[in-house]
Amino acid sequence: MQTSEYPVHNFYAGPGKLPTSVLARIGKELHNYRSTGMSVVEISHRAKPIVDLIERTQQKFKELLGLAAGDEVLFLQGGGSMQFIMLAMNLSEKGDSVDYVDTGYWSKKAIGAALELERDVHIAGVSETGIPKHLSIRENAKYLHLCSNNTVMGTQWFQFPETDVPLVADMSSDILSRSIQANDFGLIYAHAQKTIGTSGVTAVIIPEKAREQLLPVTPSFLSYASHIEAASNYHTPPVFSIYVVECMLDWLRDEIGGVENMEKINQEKAEKLYAFIDQSSLFDCPVVKEDRSMMNVVFNLSDEGLTDKLLNRADANGMIGIKGHRSKGGLRVSLYNPVTVEDVEALIQFLTDFENAS
Amino acid sequence: MQTSEYPVHNFYAGPGKLPTSVLARIGKELHNYRSTGMSVVEISHRAKPIVDLIERTQQKFKELLGLAAGDEVLFLQGGGSMQFIMLAMNLSEKGDSVDYVDTGYWSKKAIGAALELERDVHIAGVSETGIPKHLSIRENAKYLHLCSNNTVMGTQWFQFPETDVPLVADMSSDILSRSIQANDFGLIYAHAQKTIGTSGVTAVIIPEKAREQLLPVTPSFLSYASHIEAASNYHTPPVFSIYVVECMLDWLRDEIGGVENMEKINQEKAEKLYAFIDQSSLFDCPVVKEDRSMMNVVFNLSDEGLTDKLLNRADANGMIGIKGHRSKGGLRVSLYNPVTVEDVEALIQFLTDFENAS
C-alpha cells in the first residue's frame, strides 16, 4: 500500500478521490458546523441545521440537474442494490412487463433483482463491449431500465433511447459528470460515492410527472412516496454522507463552474488517456470508440504477463486503484469528477515510462 | 441555534455527542488514513485498508460484547427501519406467529413492519410508562421482539425475559452502554448513532446458533446470509460511519476501560439526574423507578407553561437537545456513552438555577 511519502494519484473506481478543497472544508468544519459548536455528525436529524442541510442539498442538486420545483430528489441509504429493489417495487407489480438493457455487470444485478421480485423481465438489448444501438422495447413495459455508465465494461450511453416507456437510469457512476436532459427520464438513481461524494447515500430523482405512476408499496419503508412525504427524513438519514454531497455540489458549482464545465474537463481527461492508449503498442482498449466511457477507461496490456509488474510499479509510484475489476482483469482507470487533468498527465507519463522500459 | 461562543453540552437523542478525543482523531486522520496518503472516504471498499477496517471493527465489536469467533457482526445500511423488515423476513414467513412486546413508539414501528409483511403478530405485553413484567409468549412464535431501551418513553429493560423462543432485540439506543449476555439473544440490531457512532450504519449481531434459523430470503439483498457471506461487503458499505464506529470502540476500550466501566459512568450520570428531578418541586419524571432508562431521561415541568421558557433559556446557555420527543412534549435528556458526568452536572446546575428563578 502506498504511503504518504509519495504523491498519490487516486484512480479508484469508487469510493474514490475527493477534491482537495472539499476535504479541507470537511476538516475545517468538523469541530464546529455552522457555528453550532458541534460537529455535523453530532446533531439530531430533526434539528434545524440538519433539516436545512438536507433541503439545501436537494435544492442544489435540482439546480445543477436543471430540475423543476415539483421534481423530487431523495437521499436514501442502501446504494444501488437497494434501488434495484425499490424501483421495481414502486413502478411495477408481480408479473408486470419490465424491460432492461443488459450492458454487463451492474445492469445484470438490476435484472437479477427484478427476476427475484417475479417481474416479467425482457432484455431489450445486450452488449458487453459497447452500447446496443437497436432495442426491442415492449409497448406494455412499465419501464425501460439502463445503466448510463458501465464501470466494469468501460462503456457509456451518449444517446439515450427515445421511447414512450418511462426510462429508468442507474447513473451511479456518471451523475453530474456531464449535461443530461433529466426530464427525459422517469426515474434516475445514483449513489454518491463516485462523482458527487462518498459512500452511504444514494440520490433518487423522481420527476413530478412520474409521481402519479408510483404504486402503493409495502413495507412502507420501501415506498418512494413515504420518503417523499418525509422529505428524506423518514428515518435517521446518513447525515455525514449528505453533508459531503453538499460540499461536492458547492465545489462543482463554485470552483468548476457548473456541469457543462465539468463535462469539458472530463472529456479532456478521457481524450488524453484514450489517445495515449490508441497510439501505444503495449496498451489496448477493447471498447468500440463511440461507446468508450469518459469515467472508466478499461484497457489491457498486449503482453498480459506484464500486468502484475505494472500494478506493482504503479503502487510504488503512487498510481492508486488502476487494477481492472476482479471479473475482468487488466487495467481500469476511473476519471470521476474530482480526478484532475494533472492526475491523468502523471498517469500517462508513468505508463509511457513503463512502456519504454519494457 | 447555539453558537460556539458558549460552551455546548450536547444531549441530543441521536445523532448526538461524540467524545472530543474521537472527533480529534477523525480530524487528524481525515487527510491521510493510516499512511495511505488518502482520506478514509476516498478509498475503494475492495482495497485492503477498507477490508481491514471492516474486519477490525467487527472483531472489536465482538470482543466488547463477549461474542464467540463463530458469531457474526454485520454493518448494514438502512437503520432500524430496515431491520424491522429484514428480521421479520429472515426469521419468519408470511402467516408465521411472531411475538412482540409493545413498549411504545419504536417497538410499535417494528410491529407495524411485521404486520405489513403479513406475519401473524401477537402482542406479548404492553406498557408505555414502564416495562411489562408478565408476558404471554406463544410456544410456536418464531421469535419474541423487544426494544431494550425506549428513547421516547424513557424506559429500559433491566431484566430480559427468559423464554425458549429466540429473543430479538432492538438495542439501537443502549448497545455497549452496559453489560449484557449477548448469547441470550437470537438476534440483536443497533444503529450506531446513539451510543457507538454517528448515523448511516447499523450493527446486526447474529450468534452462530441462530445461523441455521435464517430463512432463504429474496430479494437476496435483504437476506442476512448474503451479507454474512460477503463479510459486510456485499455492496459498497458506508465506510465513514463504520470508521467512526471503530474510533468509538477504541475509545470505549482504551479510554473508558471497557463496557463495565462505561456502565458505571452511565449509572452515575443517570442517578445524578434522576435524584435531582425527584427532589425538585418543579420537575417530575412519570416513569416508574425500576424501569427508568439510563440513556434517556424523560421528565416534565409541573407548570407546563414554563416548558418553552426553559427550552429557550437552555438554547441560550448551551444546553442542547433537551426538548421532549415531538409525540410527547416536555423534556428529554439523552445520556449516551459520550455524554460526560460534567455535562450532567452543568445541566443540573442550569435546571437548579431555572427552578430557583421561577
XYZ file of C-alpha atoms in Angstrom:
716
model
C 0.000 0.000 0.000
C 1.062 3.488 -0.896
C 2.443 5.693 1.841
C 2.205 9.450 2.107
C 5.880 9.827 1.185
C 4.783 9.621 -2.465
C 2.418 11.954 -4.281
C -0.816 9.992 -4.625
C -2.910 9.937 -7.790
C -6.179 8.280 -6.836
C -7.981 6.471 -9.686
C -10.171 4.177 -7.549
C -13.448 3.046 -9.125
C -15.362 4.238 -6.068
C -15.314 5.281 -3.367
C -12.562 7.408 -4.834
C -10.865 10.756 -4.854
C -12.443 13.883 -3.389
C -11.220 17.360 -4.341
C -8.513 18.704 -2.034
C -10.631 21.774 -1.284
C -13.624 19.614 -0.285
C -11.503 17.607 2.150
C -10.073 20.850 3.508
C -13.597 22.177 4.084
C -14.686 18.972 5.831
C -11.665 19.193 8.095
C -12.264 22.852 8.842
C -15.947 22.368 9.685
C -15.516 19.082 11.545
C -15.450 20.534 15.046
C -17.870 23.405 14.627
C -20.567 23.081 11.990
C -22.032 26.449 11.016
C -21.323 27.994 14.416
C -23.302 25.346 16.311
C -20.298 24.488 18.457
C -20.879 20.861 17.401
C -19.734 18.589 14.601
C -22.162 17.913 11.745
C -22.112 14.268 12.859
C -23.262 15.163 16.392
C -26.526 16.931 15.562
C -30.011 15.412 15.645
C -31.577 14.875 12.234
C -34.675 16.664 13.499
C -32.717 19.785 14.479
C -32.738 22.791 12.150
C -29.093 22.593 10.987
C -29.641 19.081 9.581
C -33.146 19.673 8.224
C -31.692 22.719 6.448
C -28.674 20.740 5.216
C -30.910 18.163 3.537
C -33.152 20.802 1.990
C -30.217 22.876 0.683
C -28.542 19.810 -0.787
C -31.747 18.768 -2.539
C -32.125 22.289 -3.907
C -28.550 22.466 -5.208
C -28.915 19.042 -6.772
C -32.046 20.159 -8.583
C -30.398 23.359 -9.818
C -27.361 21.534 -11.173
C -29.548 18.924 -12.892
C -31.947 21.535 -14.268
C -34.943 20.071 -12.443
C -38.180 21.931 -11.757
C -39.539 22.861 -8.341
C -42.030 19.981 -8.343
C -39.427 17.324 -9.057
C -38.085 15.322 -6.131
C -34.566 14.444 -5.035
C -34.405 11.877 -2.235
C -31.304 10.892 -0.253
C -31.649 7.247 0.735
C -29.482 4.514 2.221
C -28.704 1.133 0.690
C -26.869 2.071 -2.504
C -27.770 0.950 -5.995
C -28.591 -2.532 -4.666
C -31.473 -1.112 -2.649
C -32.704 0.852 -5.668
C -32.723 -2.283 -7.843
C -35.452 -3.485 -5.460
C -37.245 -0.213 -4.778
C -37.591 0.865 -8.410
C -39.070 -2.489 -9.407
C -41.480 -2.434 -6.431
C -42.553 1.189 -6.882
C -43.010 1.106 -10.651
C -44.365 -2.409 -11.245
C -46.194 -5.307 -9.661
C -45.513 -9.019 -9.681
C -45.905 -10.349 -13.217
C -45.726 -6.928 -14.859
C -43.663 -6.452 -18.010
C -40.404 -4.633 -17.303
C -37.656 -4.127 -19.890
C -33.925 -3.924 -19.178
C -30.878 -3.237 -21.313
C -28.046 -5.604 -20.403
C -24.708 -3.809 -20.676
C -22.886 -6.074 -18.254
C -22.096 -6.400 -14.576
C -24.271 -3.797 -12.806
C -27.159 -3.906 -15.249
C -27.223 -7.684 -14.720
C -27.565 -7.098 -10.971
C -30.560 -4.829 -11.552
C -32.070 -7.505 -13.784
C -31.434 -10.129 -11.098
C -33.400 -8.148 -8.518
C -36.373 -7.760 -10.894
C -36.338 -11.517 -11.526
C -36.217 -12.236 -7.790
C -39.274 -9.983 -7.434
C -41.036 -12.100 -10.071
C -41.394 -9.383 -12.683
C -41.754 -10.439 -16.316
C -38.299 -9.304 -17.404
C -37.496 -8.781 -21.088
C -33.972 -7.955 -22.239
C -34.424 -5.147 -24.746
C -30.799 -5.151 -25.862
C -27.425 -6.647 -24.920
C -23.821 -5.650 -25.336
C -20.800 -6.013 -23.111
C -18.272 -4.261 -25.331
C -20.400 -1.293 -26.333
C -23.909 0.145 -26.120
C -26.632 -1.673 -28.089
C -27.932 0.586 -30.863
C -31.218 -1.198 -31.540
C -33.578 -2.029 -28.713
C -36.753 -4.118 -28.718
C -38.932 -2.373 -26.177
C -42.341 -3.808 -25.320
C -45.188 -1.316 -25.559
C -46.684 -2.551 -22.309
C -43.420 -2.371 -20.357
C -43.779 -0.453 -17.107
C -40.303 0.956 -17.660
C -37.057 0.532 -19.566
C -34.011 0.290 -17.287
C -30.459 1.057 -18.312
C -27.139 1.773 -16.629
C -25.849 5.041 -18.101
C -22.175 4.266 -17.471
C -20.769 0.793 -17.036
C -17.853 0.903 -14.615
C -16.753 -2.676 -15.224
C -17.081 -2.707 -19.027
C -15.878 0.855 -19.619
C -18.876 1.766 -21.780
C -21.247 4.728 -21.557
C -24.511 5.836 -23.149
C -24.072 9.053 -25.134
C -27.508 8.960 -26.765
C -30.353 7.677 -24.659
C -33.195 5.680 -26.261
C -36.267 7.568 -27.375
C -39.315 5.693 -26.166
C -42.767 6.275 -24.711
C -41.953 3.809 -21.945
C -40.632 5.551 -18.795
C -36.845 5.498 -18.854
C -35.168 4.453 -15.585
C -31.436 5.047 -15.322
C -28.765 3.946 -12.893
C -26.405 6.947 -13.078
C -24.302 5.913 -10.098
C -21.060 6.406 -11.963
C -21.735 9.469 -14.090
C -24.346 11.655 -12.403
C -23.396 15.325 -12.754
C -20.291 14.411 -14.732
C -21.980 15.717 -17.915
C -25.118 17.502 -19.027
C -28.227 15.370 -19.434
C -31.877 16.119 -20.068
C -33.119 14.933 -16.694
C -36.691 15.496 -17.787
C -36.393 12.721 -20.365
C -36.243 10.191 -17.538
C -38.958 8.619 -15.438
C -36.530 7.893 -12.610
C -32.808 8.402 -12.023
C -30.810 6.983 -9.152
C -27.168 7.374 -8.274
C -25.151 6.510 -5.233
C -22.849 9.361 -4.318
C -19.511 7.652 -3.980
C -18.149 8.090 -7.484
C -18.871 11.533 -8.919
C -20.533 13.518 -6.128
C -19.385 12.292 -2.722
C -18.510 9.256 -0.686
C -20.403 6.082 0.184
C -23.517 5.811 2.366
C -26.084 7.831 0.418
C -27.959 7.407 -2.847
C -29.787 10.170 -4.693
C -33.116 9.201 -6.229
C -34.604 11.682 -8.690
C -38.325 11.429 -9.281
C -39.718 13.959 -11.768
C -43.100 15.400 -10.898
C -44.679 13.692 -13.922
C -43.577 10.305 -12.555
C -45.144 10.813 -9.142
C -48.546 9.540 -10.201
C -47.030 6.306 -11.536
C -45.678 5.342 -8.129
C -47.526 2.339 -6.742
C -48.517 1.867 -3.111
C -45.736 -0.295 -1.675
C -45.457 -2.332 1.489
C -43.444 -2.400 3.638
C -43.853 1.365 3.537
C -40.129 1.861 4.217
C -39.564 0.650 0.641
C -42.065 3.116 -0.813
C -40.763 6.242 -2.559
C -43.964 8.015 -1.535
C -43.084 7.528 2.163
C -39.690 9.133 1.686
C -41.063 11.968 -0.465
C -43.660 12.743 2.185
C -40.965 12.816 4.871
C -38.555 14.936 2.769
C -35.757 12.315 3.069
C -36.162 12.370 6.856
C -38.443 9.296 7.138
C -35.870 7.846 9.495
C -32.390 8.992 10.531
C -30.614 9.899 7.297
C -26.885 9.298 6.645
C -26.003 12.848 7.668
C -22.265 12.866 7.000
C -22.659 11.402 3.509
C -25.320 14.006 2.641
C -23.039 16.726 4.004
C -20.238 15.549 1.694
C -22.671 15.715 -1.239
C -23.434 19.340 -0.373
C -19.695 20.116 -0.251
C -19.262 18.415 -3.639
C -22.157 20.290 -5.226
C -20.744 23.603 -3.939
C -17.367 22.679 -5.424
C -18.985 21.714 -8.723
C -20.920 24.965 -8.910
C -18.408 27.444 -7.477
C -14.971 26.043 -8.299
C -15.654 24.111 -11.514
C -18.326 26.493 -12.748
C -21.162 24.025 -13.292
C -21.911 20.777 -15.069
C -21.020 21.972 -18.583
C -17.531 22.938 -17.456
C -17.243 19.647 -15.579
C -18.141 17.795 -18.765
C -15.440 19.635 -20.723
C -12.814 18.735 -18.113
C -13.994 15.124 -18.047
C -13.814 14.992 -21.862
C -10.286 16.385 -21.826
C -9.122 13.799 -19.266
C -10.668 10.873 -21.164
C -9.439 12.055 -24.583
C -5.872 12.366 -23.326
C -5.859 8.865 -21.869
C -7.587 7.149 -24.810
C -5.274 8.971 -27.255
C -2.281 7.645 -25.339
C -3.657 4.093 -25.317
C -4.509 4.165 -29.032
C -1.005 5.263 -30.058
C 0.654 2.756 -27.730
C 1.804 -0.642 -28.902
C 1.755 -2.077 -25.368
C -1.753 -0.991 -24.319
C -5.052 -1.754 -25.980
C -8.655 -0.679 -25.310
C -11.277 -3.311 -26.291
C -14.246 -0.907 -26.255
C -15.653 0.413 -29.558
C -14.638 4.048 -29.885
C -18.068 5.674 -29.914
C -19.130 3.973 -26.667
C -15.984 4.475 -24.612
C -16.722 5.700 -21.111
C -15.416 9.109 -20.038
C -15.483 7.847 -16.450
C -13.851 4.411 -16.531
C -11.113 3.675 -19.023
C -10.804 -0.105 -19.320
C -7.728 -1.403 -21.147
C -5.273 -4.273 -21.307
C -1.610 -4.928 -21.879
C -0.903 -6.732 -25.137
C 1.608 -8.756 -23.098
C -0.655 -9.921 -20.256
C 2.302 -11.233 -18.310
C 3.345 -7.630 -17.671
C 0.114 -6.654 -15.882
C 1.258 -7.627 -12.378
C 4.624 -5.954 -12.886
C 2.894 -2.751 -13.940
C 0.480 -2.864 -10.984
C 3.319 -3.298 -8.519
C 5.218 -0.417 -10.029
C 2.037 1.715 -10.053
C 1.598 1.203 -6.309
C 5.195 2.180 -5.660
C 4.735 5.327 -7.763
C 1.507 6.494 -6.154
C -0.748 5.480 -9.073
C -3.571 4.057 -6.975
C -6.565 1.956 -7.958
C -5.768 1.117 -11.590
C -6.239 -2.647 -11.346
C -9.096 -3.934 -13.513
C -12.339 -5.178 -11.964
C -11.898 -8.630 -10.412
C -14.275 -10.107 -13.018
C -12.188 -8.770 -15.949
C -8.523 -8.395 -15.048
C -6.369 -5.934 -16.991
C -6.436 -2.248 -16.062
C -9.143 0.238 -15.231
C -8.596 3.928 -14.619
C -11.514 5.854 -13.155
C -11.709 9.532 -14.058
C -14.576 10.728 -11.861
C -15.183 14.442 -11.351
C -12.503 15.015 -8.674
C -9.695 13.459 -10.727
C -7.673 16.271 -12.301
C -6.054 16.706 -15.704
C -2.740 16.704 -13.808
C -3.556 13.270 -12.334
C -4.150 11.959 -15.856
C -0.965 13.523 -17.208
C 1.038 11.962 -14.368
C -0.511 8.586 -15.141
C 0.264 8.888 -18.867
C 3.853 9.746 -18.017
C 4.051 6.708 -15.760
C 2.566 4.413 -18.433
C 4.900 5.881 -21.060
C 7.922 5.244 -18.846
C 6.735 1.708 -18.207
C 6.248 1.029 -21.914
C 9.652 2.455 -22.814
C 11.311 0.312 -20.147
C 9.526 -2.896 -21.203
C -29.258 27.876 17.487
C -26.312 27.818 19.810
C -23.108 29.473 18.685
C -19.614 28.442 19.595
C -19.233 31.433 21.908
C -20.989 29.312 24.577
C -19.776 26.001 25.958
C -22.044 23.374 24.420
C -23.485 20.440 26.343
C -24.986 18.120 23.757
C -27.913 15.968 24.965
C -29.423 15.182 21.547
C -31.400 11.931 21.312
C -29.336 10.852 18.290
C -27.349 11.529 16.302
C -25.674 13.098 19.306
C -22.425 13.867 21.026
C -19.157 12.164 20.156
C -16.198 12.174 22.547
C -13.800 15.082 22.000
C -10.910 12.671 21.515
C -12.818 10.733 18.834
C -13.523 13.923 16.893
C -9.885 14.917 17.268
C -8.799 11.548 15.855
C -11.199 11.845 12.912
C -9.824 15.305 12.161
C -6.240 14.133 12.426
C -6.730 11.125 10.154
C -9.013 12.882 7.665
C -6.329 13.721 5.108
C -4.087 10.695 5.484
C -5.662 7.450 6.654
C -3.095 5.012 8.004
C -0.294 6.397 5.805
C -2.196 5.792 2.571
C -1.883 9.433 1.577
C -5.674 9.406 1.111
C -8.711 10.080 3.248
C -10.662 7.098 4.598
C -13.594 8.351 2.488
C -11.530 8.212 -0.729
C -10.546 4.539 -0.683
C -12.272 1.727 -2.561
C -14.209 -0.678 -0.367
C -12.389 -3.541 -2.099
C -8.964 -2.144 -1.196
C -7.085 -3.614 1.756
C -7.341 -0.586 4.096
C -11.154 -0.726 3.999
C -11.498 -4.518 4.032
C -9.206 -4.446 7.088
C -11.201 -1.612 8.682
C -14.431 -3.602 8.478
C -12.815 -6.766 9.799
C -11.113 -4.979 12.716
C -14.321 -3.185 13.660
C -16.260 -6.435 13.632
C -13.586 -8.042 15.792
C -13.557 -5.207 18.329
C -17.339 -5.247 18.464
C -17.310 -8.962 19.201
C -14.677 -8.586 21.908
C -16.559 -5.800 23.672
C -19.828 -7.758 23.508
C -18.191 -11.003 24.591
C -19.152 -12.836 21.406
C -17.505 -16.013 20.171
C -15.485 -16.392 16.977
C -18.378 -18.026 15.113
C -20.842 -15.242 15.891
C -21.437 -12.613 13.220
C -21.470 -8.830 13.341
C -22.750 -7.188 10.158
C -22.591 -3.491 9.303
C -25.597 -2.635 7.161
C -27.327 0.451 5.831
C -30.948 1.464 6.372
C -31.117 1.925 10.144
C -33.574 0.240 12.483
C -36.342 0.702 9.898
C -34.550 -1.629 7.509
C -34.024 -4.177 10.291
C -37.730 -4.159 11.165
C -38.208 -5.638 7.682
C -35.114 -7.816 7.449
C -35.528 -9.530 10.811
C -39.138 -10.441 10.040
C -38.204 -11.730 6.566
C -35.148 -13.687 7.700
C -36.710 -15.290 10.773
C -40.302 -15.912 9.648
C -42.535 -16.417 6.651
C -45.893 -14.942 5.739
C -48.524 -16.126 8.239
C -45.975 -17.270 10.834
C -46.528 -16.486 14.502
C -44.258 -13.696 15.714
C -44.495 -12.104 19.155
C -43.659 -8.503 20.026
C -43.541 -6.527 23.256
C -45.086 -3.094 22.790
C -43.217 -0.520 24.868
C -44.190 2.437 22.738
C -43.011 4.420 19.740
C -40.158 2.380 18.206
C -41.479 -1.028 19.200
C -44.769 -0.048 17.512
C -42.836 0.703 14.307
C -41.253 -2.759 14.412
C -44.732 -4.244 14.927
C -46.067 -2.204 12.003
C -43.451 -3.637 9.643
C -44.303 -7.219 10.694
C -47.990 -6.525 10.069
C -47.216 -5.056 6.628
C -45.314 -8.270 5.877
C -48.439 -10.250 6.834
C -46.968 -12.025 9.805
C -49.354 -13.284 12.494
C -48.387 -10.720 15.133
C -49.222 -11.265 18.790
C -48.544 -8.583 21.385
C -46.933 -10.438 24.278
C -47.014 -7.461 26.626
C -47.704 -3.718 26.620
C -46.586 -0.763 28.668
C -45.768 2.807 27.761
C -44.751 4.017 31.207
C -42.620 1.053 32.211
C -41.565 -2.434 31.162
C -44.258 -5.160 31.245
C -43.379 -7.753 33.881
C -45.591 -10.565 32.649
C -45.519 -11.649 29.045
C -47.759 -14.089 27.186
C -45.386 -15.682 24.694
C -46.718 -18.208 22.215
C -44.821 -21.502 22.125
C -44.867 -21.538 18.331
C -43.640 -17.956 17.944
C -40.687 -17.703 15.588
C -39.243 -15.005 17.844
C -40.039 -12.526 20.598
C -39.089 -8.945 19.698
C -38.408 -6.176 22.182
C -36.780 -2.762 22.206
C -34.209 -2.797 25.017
C -34.316 0.959 25.618
C -37.198 3.204 24.668
C -35.891 6.613 23.726
C -39.303 8.270 23.534
C -40.804 6.763 26.683
C -37.646 6.863 28.798
C -37.920 3.206 29.816
C -35.353 0.403 29.674
C -35.268 -3.354 30.160
C -33.031 -4.337 33.084
C -34.078 -7.985 33.148
C -34.724 -9.644 29.838
C -37.448 -12.302 29.504
C -36.432 -15.929 29.903
C -38.020 -17.893 27.106
C -37.272 -20.735 24.719
C -38.398 -18.544 21.840
C -35.478 -16.717 20.159
C -35.172 -13.242 21.635
C -34.732 -10.430 19.102
C -33.695 -7.051 20.485
C -33.533 -3.568 19.035
C -30.611 -2.160 21.052
C -30.205 0.964 18.937
C -30.127 3.242 21.945
C -28.199 1.234 24.519
C -25.810 -1.137 22.748
C -22.465 -1.219 24.585
C -23.748 1.217 27.186
C -23.943 -1.643 29.713
C -23.042 -5.300 30.047
C -25.442 -7.799 28.560
C -25.374 -11.521 27.955
C -25.308 -11.307 24.190
C -25.557 -15.074 23.953
C -29.055 -14.982 25.415
C -30.301 -13.351 22.218
C -31.216 -14.835 18.856
C -30.570 -11.527 17.095
C -29.508 -8.042 18.161
C -29.523 -4.955 15.969
C -28.465 -1.424 16.716
C -27.898 1.596 14.575
C -24.704 3.336 15.580
C -25.822 6.914 16.004
C -26.606 6.941 19.708
C -24.048 5.034 21.770
C -21.335 3.932 19.341
C -21.062 6.354 16.446
C -22.985 8.513 14.030
C -25.772 7.779 11.546
C -25.502 5.673 8.402
C -24.633 2.241 9.746
C -26.459 -0.430 11.726
C -24.799 -3.328 13.506
C -26.602 -6.666 13.259
C -25.404 -9.389 15.616
C -26.232 -12.934 14.634
C -24.984 -15.605 17.058
C -23.653 -18.756 15.485
C -26.534 -20.794 16.962
C -29.033 -18.547 15.110
C -27.399 -19.016 11.715
C -29.322 -22.191 10.936
C -32.651 -20.482 11.648
C -32.107 -17.915 8.899
C -34.530 -18.478 6.039
C -33.672 -18.118 2.372
C -34.844 -14.612 1.503
C -35.485 -12.883 -1.795
C -34.544 -10.331 -2.921
C -31.155 -11.606 -1.794
C -30.061 -8.094 -0.807
C -32.484 -8.420 2.133
C -31.023 -11.750 3.218
C -28.684 -11.830 6.230
C -26.993 -14.859 4.684
C -25.937 -12.758 1.653
C -24.306 -10.168 3.872
C -22.648 -12.769 6.104
C -21.195 -14.495 3.064
C -19.837 -11.171 1.768
C -18.442 -10.106 5.190
C -20.467 -6.854 5.164
C -19.014 -6.024 1.751
C -21.957 -7.309 -0.341
C -22.146 -3.867 -1.864
C -20.354 -0.606 -1.077
C -20.572 -0.213 2.698
C -20.990 3.148 4.491
C -17.261 3.454 5.073
C -17.128 6.672 7.086
C -19.821 5.523 9.507
C -18.037 2.208 10.064
C -14.796 4.105 10.605
C -16.462 6.223 13.306
C -17.671 3.014 14.985
C -14.086 1.755 15.094
C -12.949 5.043 16.649
C -15.755 4.764 19.223
C -14.914 1.156 20.088
C -11.250 2.101 20.560
C -12.334 4.942 22.830
C -14.633 2.630 24.788
C -11.909 0.043 25.237
C -8.834 2.233 25.731
C -10.082 5.454 27.308
C -13.145 4.257 29.223
C -11.702 0.849 30.032
C -14.465 -1.347 28.647
C -18.200 -1.861 28.884
C -18.337 -2.431 32.654
C -16.681 0.907 33.307
C -18.951 2.536 30.732
C -21.958 1.124 32.572
C -20.742 2.560 35.896
C -20.318 6.008 34.342
C -23.729 5.781 32.679
C -25.276 4.767 36.017
C -23.627 7.696 37.770
C -24.919 10.178 35.170
C -28.478 8.831 35.303
C -28.565 8.594 39.106
C -27.455 12.199 39.467
C -30.114 13.488 37.102
C -32.983 11.357 38.454
C -32.010 12.289 42.030
C -32.189 15.958 41.104
C -35.601 15.532 39.421
C -37.024 13.545 42.351
C -36.052 16.178 44.918
C -37.302 19.040 42.734
C -40.760 20.502 43.101
C -40.739 21.900 39.559
C -39.696 18.767 37.666
C -41.365 15.381 37.598
C -40.480 12.042 35.987
C -43.537 9.941 35.027
C -41.628 6.668 34.625
C -41.804 4.012 37.364
C -38.477 3.989 39.170
C -37.345 0.453 38.428
C -37.786 0.899 34.663
C -36.216 4.314 34.231
C -33.836 4.478 31.307
C -30.164 5.224 31.969
C -29.964 6.598 28.420
C -32.989 8.870 28.022
C -34.341 10.767 30.997
C -37.896 11.834 30.168
C -39.471 14.377 32.503
C -41.913 17.260 32.675
C -42.354 20.603 34.350
C -45.194 20.636 36.868
C -46.010 24.055 35.406
C -46.243 23.153 31.714
C -46.407 26.798 30.737
C -42.758 27.123 31.728
C -41.520 24.494 29.260
C -40.948 26.875 26.350
C -39.281 29.431 28.587
C -36.905 26.763 29.864
C -36.129 25.489 26.351
C -35.308 28.988 25.127
C -33.041 29.589 28.075
C -31.419 26.171 27.582
C -30.515 27.063 23.992
C -29.007 30.352 25.078
C -26.951 28.547 27.739
C -25.600 25.809 25.508
C -27.857 23.048 26.876
C -28.658 21.453 23.511
C -31.273 18.872 22.581
C -33.333 18.634 25.776
C -36.739 19.161 24.168
C -39.040 16.141 24.555
C -39.900 13.945 21.577
C -42.431 15.641 19.298
C -45.031 12.995 20.183
C -44.718 13.656 23.938
C -43.660 17.238 24.669
C -41.915 18.003 27.961
C -38.191 17.379 28.311
C -35.853 14.579 27.358
C -32.177 14.433 28.200
C -30.150 11.766 26.441
C -27.133 10.445 28.309
C -25.478 8.217 25.707
C -21.925 6.973 26.216
C -20.116 10.164 25.071
C -22.049 12.449 27.440
C -19.858 13.161 30.459
C -20.582 13.464 34.173
C -19.542 17.106 33.774
C -22.207 17.613 31.108
C -24.822 16.260 33.524
C -23.566 18.393 36.403
C -23.710 21.502 34.209
C -27.273 20.626 33.226
C -28.337 20.073 36.837
C -26.848 23.448 37.740
C -28.766 25.048 34.896
C -32.042 23.372 35.925
C -31.455 24.347 39.560
C -30.886 27.969 38.578
C -34.025 27.909 36.453
C -36.106 26.422 39.259
C -34.794 28.935 41.779
C -35.594 31.815 39.441
C -39.133 30.581 38.658
